[in-house]
Coordinates of C-alpha atoms and ligand atoms in Angstrom, one line a residue:
M1 CA 76.6 -65.2 -145.7
A2 CA 73.8 -62.6 -146.4
D3 CA 70.5 -62.9 -144.4
V4 CA 67.3 -62.9 -146.3
I5 CA 63.7 -62.0 -145.4
L6 CA 60.9 -63.6 -147.4
V7 CA 57.6 -61.7 -147.8
L8 CA 54.5 -63.6 -148.8
N9 CA 51.1 -62.2 -149.9
A10 CA 48.8 -65.2 -150.2
G11 CA 45.3 -65.1 -151.7
S12 CA 42.7 -67.7 -152.6
S13 CA 44.4 -68.6 -155.9
S14 CA 47.8 -67.1 -155.8
I15 CA 50.9 -66.6 -153.6
K16 CA 53.1 -63.6 -154.4
F17 CA 56.6 -63.4 -153.0
R18 CA 59.5 -61.0 -152.6
A19 CA 62.8 -61.9 -151.0
F20 CA 65.0 -59.1 -149.5
D21 CA 68.7 -59.2 -148.8
I22 CA 69.7 -57.5 -145.5
E23 CA 72.8 -55.3 -146.0
G24 CA 73.5 -53.6 -142.8
A25 CA 70.1 -52.1 -141.8
Q26 CA 69.1 -51.8 -145.5
L27 CA 66.7 -54.2 -147.3
A28 CA 67.5 -54.9 -151.0
L29 CA 65.1 -56.8 -153.3
V30 CA 66.8 -60.0 -154.6
S31 CA 64.0 -62.0 -156.1
H32 CA 60.2 -61.7 -156.7
G33 CA 57.5 -63.5 -158.4
Q34 CA 54.4 -65.6 -157.8
V35 CA 52.5 -68.8 -158.2
E36 CA 49.0 -68.0 -159.6
G37 CA 46.0 -70.0 -160.9
L38 CA 46.5 -72.5 -158.1
F39 CA 43.3 -74.4 -158.8
T40 CA 42.8 -73.7 -162.5
A41 CA 46.1 -73.5 -164.4
P42 CA 49.0 -73.2 -161.9
H43 CA 51.9 -71.1 -163.1
F44 CA 55.1 -70.1 -161.3
V45 CA 57.4 -67.3 -162.4
A46 CA 60.3 -65.6 -160.6
Y47 CA 62.5 -62.6 -161.5
N48 CA 65.7 -61.1 -160.1
A49 CA 66.1 -57.5 -158.9
K50 CA 66.8 -56.4 -162.5
G51 CA 63.5 -57.9 -163.7
E52 CA 65.2 -60.8 -165.5
K53 CA 63.3 -64.0 -165.4
T54 CA 65.1 -66.6 -163.2
G55 CA 62.5 -69.3 -163.0
E56 CA 59.2 -70.5 -164.6
K57 CA 57.0 -73.5 -164.4
S58 CA 53.5 -74.4 -165.6
W59 CA 51.5 -77.3 -164.3
G60 CA 49.0 -77.2 -167.2
E61 CA 45.3 -76.3 -167.7
G62 CA 43.0 -78.0 -165.1
A63 CA 45.9 -79.0 -162.8
K64 CA 45.4 -78.2 -159.1
L65 CA 48.1 -77.1 -156.7
E66 CA 47.4 -76.7 -153.0
H67 CA 48.9 -73.8 -151.1
S68 CA 51.3 -76.3 -149.4
D69 CA 52.5 -77.5 -152.8
A70 CA 53.1 -74.0 -154.0
I71 CA 55.0 -73.1 -150.9
A72 CA 57.1 -76.3 -151.3
H73 CA 57.9 -75.3 -154.9
L74 CA 58.8 -71.8 -153.9
G75 CA 61.0 -73.0 -151.0
A76 CA 62.9 -75.4 -153.3
F77 CA 63.3 -72.6 -155.9
L78 CA 64.7 -70.1 -153.3
R79 CA 67.0 -72.7 -151.8
G80 CA 68.3 -73.6 -155.4
H81 CA 68.9 -69.9 -156.2
G82 CA 69.9 -68.7 -152.8
A83 CA 73.6 -69.7 -152.7
G84 CA 75.2 -67.5 -150.1
H85 CA 71.9 -66.6 -148.5
R86 CA 70.3 -67.6 -145.2
L87 CA 66.5 -67.2 -144.6
I88 CA 66.1 -65.6 -141.2
G89 CA 62.3 -65.0 -141.3
V90 CA 59.1 -64.6 -143.2
G91 CA 56.8 -61.6 -143.2
H92 CA 53.1 -62.1 -144.2
R93 CA 50.4 -59.8 -145.4
V94 CA 47.3 -60.5 -143.3
V95 CA 44.2 -58.5 -144.2
H96 CA 42.6 -58.3 -140.8
G97 CA 44.1 -57.6 -137.3
G98 CA 40.7 -56.8 -135.8
A99 CA 40.6 -54.4 -132.8
H100 CA 43.4 -56.2 -131.0
F101 CA 46.3 -56.4 -133.5
T102 CA 47.2 -52.8 -134.1
K103 CA 50.9 -53.6 -134.8
P104 CA 52.7 -56.4 -136.6
V105 CA 53.2 -59.5 -134.5
L106 CA 55.5 -62.5 -134.3
T107 CA 53.2 -65.5 -134.9
S108 CA 52.6 -68.4 -132.5
P109 CA 49.9 -71.0 -132.4
E110 CA 48.0 -68.7 -130.0
V111 CA 48.3 -65.7 -132.3
L112 CA 47.1 -67.8 -135.2
D113 CA 44.1 -69.0 -133.3
Q114 CA 43.2 -65.4 -132.5
L115 CA 43.6 -64.5 -136.2
D116 CA 41.4 -67.4 -137.2
K117 CA 38.6 -65.8 -135.1
L118 CA 38.7 -62.8 -137.3
T119 CA 37.8 -64.8 -140.4
P120 CA 34.1 -63.7 -140.3
L121 CA 35.3 -60.1 -140.7
A122 CA 37.2 -61.0 -143.9
P123 CA 36.1 -64.4 -145.1
L124 CA 37.5 -64.0 -148.6
H125 CA 41.0 -63.2 -147.5
Q126 CA 41.9 -64.0 -143.9
P127 CA 42.0 -67.9 -144.2
H128 CA 44.3 -67.7 -147.2
N129 CA 46.6 -65.2 -145.6
I130 CA 46.9 -67.4 -142.5
K131 CA 47.3 -70.8 -144.3
P132 CA 51.0 -70.3 -145.4
I133 CA 52.0 -69.3 -141.8
R134 CA 50.8 -72.6 -140.5
I135 CA 52.3 -74.6 -143.4
I136 CA 55.7 -72.9 -142.9
A137 CA 55.5 -73.3 -139.0
E138 CA 54.9 -77.0 -139.4
R139 CA 57.9 -77.5 -141.7
N140 CA 60.2 -75.1 -140.1
P141 CA 59.1 -74.5 -136.5
G142 CA 62.1 -72.4 -135.5
L143 CA 61.8 -69.8 -138.3
P144 CA 60.3 -66.5 -137.0
Q145 CA 57.2 -65.4 -138.9
V146 CA 55.6 -62.0 -138.7
A147 CA 52.0 -61.1 -139.5
C148 CA 51.5 -57.6 -140.8
F149 CA 47.9 -56.3 -141.0
D150 CA 46.2 -54.1 -143.6
T151 CA 44.0 -52.7 -140.9
A152 CA 46.7 -51.7 -138.4
F153 CA 47.7 -48.3 -139.8
H154 CA 44.1 -47.1 -139.2
A155 CA 44.1 -47.8 -135.5
T156 CA 45.0 -44.1 -134.9
Q157 CA 41.5 -43.1 -136.1
A158 CA 39.3 -41.5 -133.5
P159 CA 36.3 -43.7 -132.3
I160 CA 33.9 -41.4 -134.1
A161 CA 35.7 -42.1 -137.5
Q162 CA 35.3 -45.8 -136.8
A163 CA 31.7 -45.9 -135.7
F164 CA 28.6 -46.9 -137.6
A165 CA 25.2 -45.5 -136.5
L166 CA 23.9 -49.0 -135.6
P167 CA 22.6 -50.3 -132.3
E168 CA 25.1 -51.8 -129.8
S169 CA 23.6 -55.2 -130.2
I170 CA 25.2 -55.2 -133.6
T171 CA 28.4 -53.1 -133.1
K172 CA 29.5 -55.1 -130.0
N173 CA 30.4 -57.9 -132.4
G174 CA 33.2 -55.8 -133.9
V175 CA 31.0 -54.2 -136.5
R176 CA 32.8 -50.9 -137.1
R177 CA 35.0 -49.2 -139.7
Y178 CA 38.5 -50.7 -139.8
G179 CA 40.0 -49.4 -143.1
F180 CA 42.4 -51.4 -145.4
H181 CA 45.4 -50.8 -147.6
G182 CA 47.2 -49.9 -144.4
L183 CA 50.6 -51.3 -145.4
S184 CA 50.5 -49.2 -148.5
Y185 CA 49.6 -46.1 -146.6
E186 CA 52.2 -46.8 -144.0
Y187 CA 54.9 -47.1 -146.7
I188 CA 53.8 -43.7 -148.2
A189 CA 53.8 -42.1 -144.8
S190 CA 57.3 -43.4 -144.3
A191 CA 58.4 -42.0 -147.7
L192 CA 56.8 -38.6 -147.4
P193 CA 59.3 -36.8 -145.1
D194 CA 62.0 -37.2 -147.7
I195 CA 59.9 -36.5 -150.8
A196 CA 57.4 -34.0 -149.6
P197 CA 58.1 -32.8 -146.0
E198 CA 55.2 -30.4 -145.9
A199 CA 52.8 -33.2 -147.0
A200 CA 54.3 -35.4 -144.3
R201 CA 53.6 -32.8 -141.6
G202 CA 50.3 -31.6 -143.0
R203 CA 46.8 -32.7 -144.1
T204 CA 47.3 -35.2 -146.9
V205 CA 45.0 -37.6 -148.7
V206 CA 46.6 -40.6 -150.2
A207 CA 44.7 -42.2 -153.1
H208 CA 45.6 -45.9 -153.4
L209 CA 44.2 -46.7 -156.8
G210 CA 44.9 -50.4 -157.8
N211 CA 42.4 -53.2 -158.5
G212 CA 41.2 -52.4 -155.0
A213 CA 41.0 -48.7 -154.3
S214 CA 40.7 -46.4 -151.3
L215 CA 41.6 -43.0 -149.9
C216 CA 43.3 -42.3 -146.6
A217 CA 43.1 -39.0 -144.8
M218 CA 46.4 -38.5 -142.9
R219 CA 47.3 -35.7 -140.5
A220 CA 51.1 -35.6 -139.8
G221 CA 51.4 -39.1 -141.3
K222 CA 48.7 -40.7 -139.2
S223 CA 45.4 -42.1 -140.4
V224 CA 42.5 -39.9 -139.5
A225 CA 39.8 -41.4 -141.8
S226 CA 39.6 -43.7 -144.8
T227 CA 37.0 -44.7 -147.4
M228 CA 37.1 -48.4 -146.7
G229 CA 35.1 -49.5 -143.7
F230 CA 34.0 -52.8 -142.2
T231 CA 35.2 -54.6 -145.4
A232 CA 37.3 -53.8 -148.4
V233 CA 34.1 -53.3 -150.5
D234 CA 33.2 -49.8 -149.2
G235 CA 34.2 -46.4 -150.5
L236 CA 35.5 -45.9 -154.0
M237 CA 34.4 -47.7 -157.1
M238 CA 37.1 -50.4 -157.9
G239 CA 38.0 -52.8 -160.6
T240 CA 35.2 -55.3 -159.8
R241 CA 33.9 -54.0 -156.4
C242 CA 31.1 -51.5 -156.2
G243 CA 32.3 -49.3 -153.3
N244 CA 29.8 -47.1 -151.3
L245 CA 26.3 -48.4 -151.7
D246 CA 22.9 -47.6 -150.1
P247 CA 22.3 -50.6 -147.8
G248 CA 18.7 -50.5 -149.0
V249 CA 20.0 -51.9 -152.3
L250 CA 21.0 -55.1 -150.5
L251 CA 17.5 -55.5 -149.1
Y252 CA 16.1 -55.0 -152.6
M253 CA 18.4 -57.7 -154.0
L254 CA 17.3 -60.1 -151.2
D255 CA 13.6 -59.4 -151.2
E256 CA 12.8 -58.4 -154.8
L257 CA 15.5 -60.1 -156.9
G258 CA 15.5 -63.4 -155.0
M259 CA 19.3 -63.3 -154.5
N260 CA 20.9 -65.0 -151.5
A261 CA 24.0 -63.8 -149.5
R262 CA 26.5 -65.6 -151.8
D263 CA 24.9 -64.2 -155.0
I264 CA 25.0 -60.7 -153.5
E265 CA 28.6 -61.2 -152.4
D266 CA 29.5 -62.2 -156.0
V267 CA 27.8 -59.0 -157.4
L268 CA 29.4 -56.7 -154.8
Y269 CA 33.0 -58.1 -155.0
R270 CA 33.4 -59.6 -158.4
Q271 CA 30.7 -58.3 -160.9
S272 CA 30.6 -54.5 -160.1
G273 CA 32.9 -51.6 -160.3
L274 CA 34.6 -50.8 -163.6
L275 CA 33.7 -54.3 -164.9
G276 CA 30.0 -54.1 -163.9
V277 CA 29.4 -50.6 -165.1
S278 CA 31.3 -51.0 -168.4
G279 CA 30.3 -54.6 -169.1
I280 CA 33.7 -54.7 -170.8
S281 CA 36.5 -55.0 -168.3
G282 CA 37.6 -54.3 -164.7
D283 CA 41.0 -53.3 -166.0
M284 CA 41.5 -49.5 -166.3
R285 CA 43.9 -49.8 -169.3
A286 CA 41.3 -51.6 -171.3
L287 CA 38.6 -49.0 -170.5
L288 CA 40.9 -46.1 -171.3
A289 CA 41.7 -47.7 -174.7
S290 CA 38.1 -48.5 -175.5
S291 CA 35.9 -46.1 -177.7
E292 CA 32.7 -47.6 -176.3
E293 CA 30.3 -45.3 -174.5
R294 CA 29.9 -47.7 -171.6
A295 CA 33.6 -47.7 -171.0
R296 CA 33.7 -43.9 -171.0
F297 CA 30.8 -43.8 -168.5
A298 CA 32.5 -46.3 -166.2
V299 CA 35.7 -44.1 -166.1
D300 CA 33.6 -41.0 -165.6
L301 CA 31.9 -42.6 -162.6
Y302 CA 35.3 -43.8 -161.3
V303 CA 36.7 -40.3 -161.3
Y304 CA 33.5 -38.7 -160.0
R305 CA 33.4 -41.1 -157.0
I306 CA 37.0 -40.2 -156.1
G307 CA 36.1 -36.5 -156.3
R308 CA 33.2 -37.0 -154.0
E309 CA 35.1 -39.1 -151.4
L310 CA 38.0 -36.6 -151.6
G311 CA 35.6 -34.0 -150.3
S312 CA 34.7 -36.3 -147.4
M313 CA 38.4 -36.9 -146.5
G314 CA 39.1 -33.2 -146.7
A315 CA 36.2 -32.5 -144.3
A316 CA 37.6 -35.1 -141.9
L317 CA 41.0 -33.2 -142.1
Q318 CA 39.4 -29.8 -142.0
G319 CA 41.3 -28.8 -145.1
L320 CA 43.8 -30.2 -147.6
D321 CA 47.5 -29.5 -148.1
A322 CA 48.5 -32.4 -150.4
I323 CA 47.2 -35.4 -152.4
V324 CA 49.3 -38.4 -153.2
F325 CA 48.6 -40.9 -156.0
T326 CA 49.8 -44.5 -155.7
A327 CA 49.2 -48.2 -156.8
G328 CA 48.6 -49.4 -160.4
I329 CA 46.3 -46.7 -161.7
G330 CA 47.6 -43.9 -159.4
E331 CA 51.2 -44.6 -160.4
H332 CA 50.8 -45.2 -164.1
S333 CA 47.7 -43.4 -165.5
K334 CA 48.4 -39.8 -166.2
E335 CA 44.9 -39.4 -167.6
I336 CA 43.2 -40.5 -164.4
R337 CA 45.5 -38.4 -162.2
Q338 CA 44.7 -35.4 -164.5
R339 CA 41.0 -36.0 -164.3
V340 CA 41.0 -36.4 -160.5
C341 CA 43.0 -33.2 -160.1
E342 CA 40.5 -31.4 -162.5
A343 CA 37.6 -32.7 -160.4
A344 CA 39.4 -31.4 -157.3
A345 CA 40.5 -28.1 -158.8
W346 CA 38.1 -26.3 -156.4
W347 CA 40.3 -27.5 -153.5
G348 CA 43.1 -25.4 -155.1
I349 CA 44.9 -28.1 -157.0
E350 CA 46.7 -26.9 -160.1
L351 CA 48.2 -29.7 -162.2
D352 CA 51.5 -29.3 -164.0
A353 CA 50.7 -31.2 -167.2
S354 CA 54.3 -31.9 -168.2
A355 CA 55.3 -33.0 -164.7
N356 CA 52.2 -35.3 -164.7
A357 CA 53.1 -36.7 -168.1
D358 CA 56.7 -37.5 -166.9
A359 CA 55.7 -38.8 -163.5
S360 CA 54.8 -42.3 -164.6
A361 CA 58.2 -42.7 -166.3
N362 CA 60.1 -41.2 -163.3
G363 CA 58.4 -43.4 -160.7
G364 CA 57.5 -40.6 -158.3
A365 CA 57.4 -36.8 -158.4
R366 CA 55.5 -33.6 -157.7
I367 CA 52.8 -33.1 -160.4
S368 CA 51.3 -29.8 -159.3
T369 CA 52.5 -26.3 -160.2
A370 CA 54.8 -24.4 -157.8
S371 CA 51.9 -22.0 -157.1
S372 CA 49.3 -24.7 -156.5
K373 CA 47.6 -24.2 -153.1
V374 CA 47.3 -28.0 -152.6
S375 CA 50.3 -30.0 -153.9
A376 CA 49.9 -33.2 -155.8
W377 CA 52.4 -36.1 -155.9
V378 CA 52.9 -39.5 -157.4
I379 CA 54.7 -41.9 -155.1
P380 CA 55.1 -45.6 -156.0
T381 CA 53.9 -47.8 -153.1
N382 CA 55.9 -50.8 -151.7
E383 CA 53.8 -52.8 -149.3
E384 CA 56.2 -55.8 -149.4
L385 CA 59.1 -53.6 -148.3
M386 CA 57.0 -52.3 -145.5
I387 CA 56.3 -55.9 -144.4
A388 CA 60.0 -56.8 -144.7
R389 CA 60.9 -53.8 -142.5
H390 CA 58.4 -54.9 -139.8
A391 CA 59.6 -58.5 -140.0
L392 CA 63.3 -57.4 -139.6
A393 CA 62.5 -55.1 -136.7
L394 CA 60.6 -57.8 -134.8
I395 CA 63.1 -60.5 -135.5
D396 CA 66.0 -58.2 -134.4
R397 CA 64.0 -57.4 -131.2
Q398 CA 63.4 -61.1 -130.6
R399 CA 67.2 -61.9 -131.1
K400 CA 68.2 -59.1 -128.7
G401 CA 65.7 -60.3 -126.1
A402 CA 67.1 -63.8 -126.4
A403 CA 70.7 -62.5 -126.0
E404 CA 69.9 -60.6 -122.9
Ligands
ADP501 P1 46.5 -54.7 -157.2 O1 45.5 -53.9 -156.4 O2 45.9 -56.0 -157.6 O3 47.9 -54.8 -156.6 P2 47.6 -52.8 -159.1 O4 48.0 -51.9 -158.0 O5 48.7 -53.5 -159.9 O6 46.6 -53.9 -158.6 O7 46.6 -52.0 -160.1 C1 46.0 -52.6 -161.2 C2 45.3 -51.6 -162.0 O8 46.2 -50.6 -162.5 C3 44.5 -52.1 -163.2 O9 43.2 -51.5 -163.3 C4 45.4 -51.7 -164.3 O10 44.7 -51.5 -165.5 C5 45.9 -50.4 -163.8 N1 47.1 -49.9 -164.6 C6 48.3 -50.4 -164.6 N2 49.1 -49.7 -165.5 C7 48.3 -48.7 -166.0 C8 48.4 -47.7 -167.0 N3 49.6 -47.5 -167.6 N4 47.3 -46.9 -167.3 C9 46.2 -47.1 -166.7 N5 45.9 -48.1 -165.8 C10 47.0 -48.9 -165.4

């Protein structure tokens, strides 16, 4: 009977899942999918490893599905489709590990209480990430569960890279730069030695360009600096988040525009970025396909901001050997990759246009010329596989400990 690890990525209105078969020490994807629109129009869909649909259910417009109902549905689906498989543990994506959790951890009631305390640092994500862990622990107390943190990879940054120039009365509350997208960066760091050994050893900036977007400066595969800071709204312009902003703008919104904290949160997280600037869409594909001037300007600003922040990451690294593109836009948009490389040509990046055009189809490759001083790469990320690897390692260790 094959052992299986389930990976859950739970948000406020959706739960994404991936199930991995363990074959020897290898993890192979067997099933993936999601329940989305939990409180508006719940919809479940699942696929097998070949991408063939294996399950689907809609609850209808206006229906409400609690996280616990969604997990019950998912559990029943996986049991129904899991003949010959035995679930040995669940790995969870948890946005914030704070200063304490710098590695993945087996969860317990005490650990969950500590993670609850970090909710003020990530109020939009942390409670939803933790909820499924408690739901599963209640129903299946013996099943090991592992929390993996988006902040943990950045724990290697020097204190100076993490500090804000604020008084201690504020910073003593944990107000500092943490950085996010850590599971994506950790996966890329783990893939680099095989794909691009020099980039693995050298000074590399990884550009995670999805709906959320950030850059990570890595030296020898370790995080040295990143564009996201205290929250996942800092740094680059994103789908609907503004990125780097003069804090004086927040005071202006409060004092002059009569906005309260929740109004401002809505603007910063949901009404800004590509959506806010274009007034059309937060989806890069829609903007690239649009002939409207506002769409063009939003894409121009998106690329310009990456170029500016790339300079900052390069300064933190004292030079640049390689740049890696990943996540939705980074993996699939040859146009954005080309434009970012053009904006960064002064670093010594020389794009190979045909390699760049083919990279999306090939799912990972070098896209710079052989003579380019700084190499450029496309590497598809796989945060869920990273979580499954961590979960497997901790579960193995727990089993070995119990056997001794
Ligand atoms: P998330 O951060 O939610 O995981 P993704 O990594 O899937 O999101 O990235 C979503 C973004 O990727 C969207 O802006 C989408 O338009 C963009 N994207 C996906 N495919 C393409 C493509 N072929 N060309 C341009 N943008 C793309």
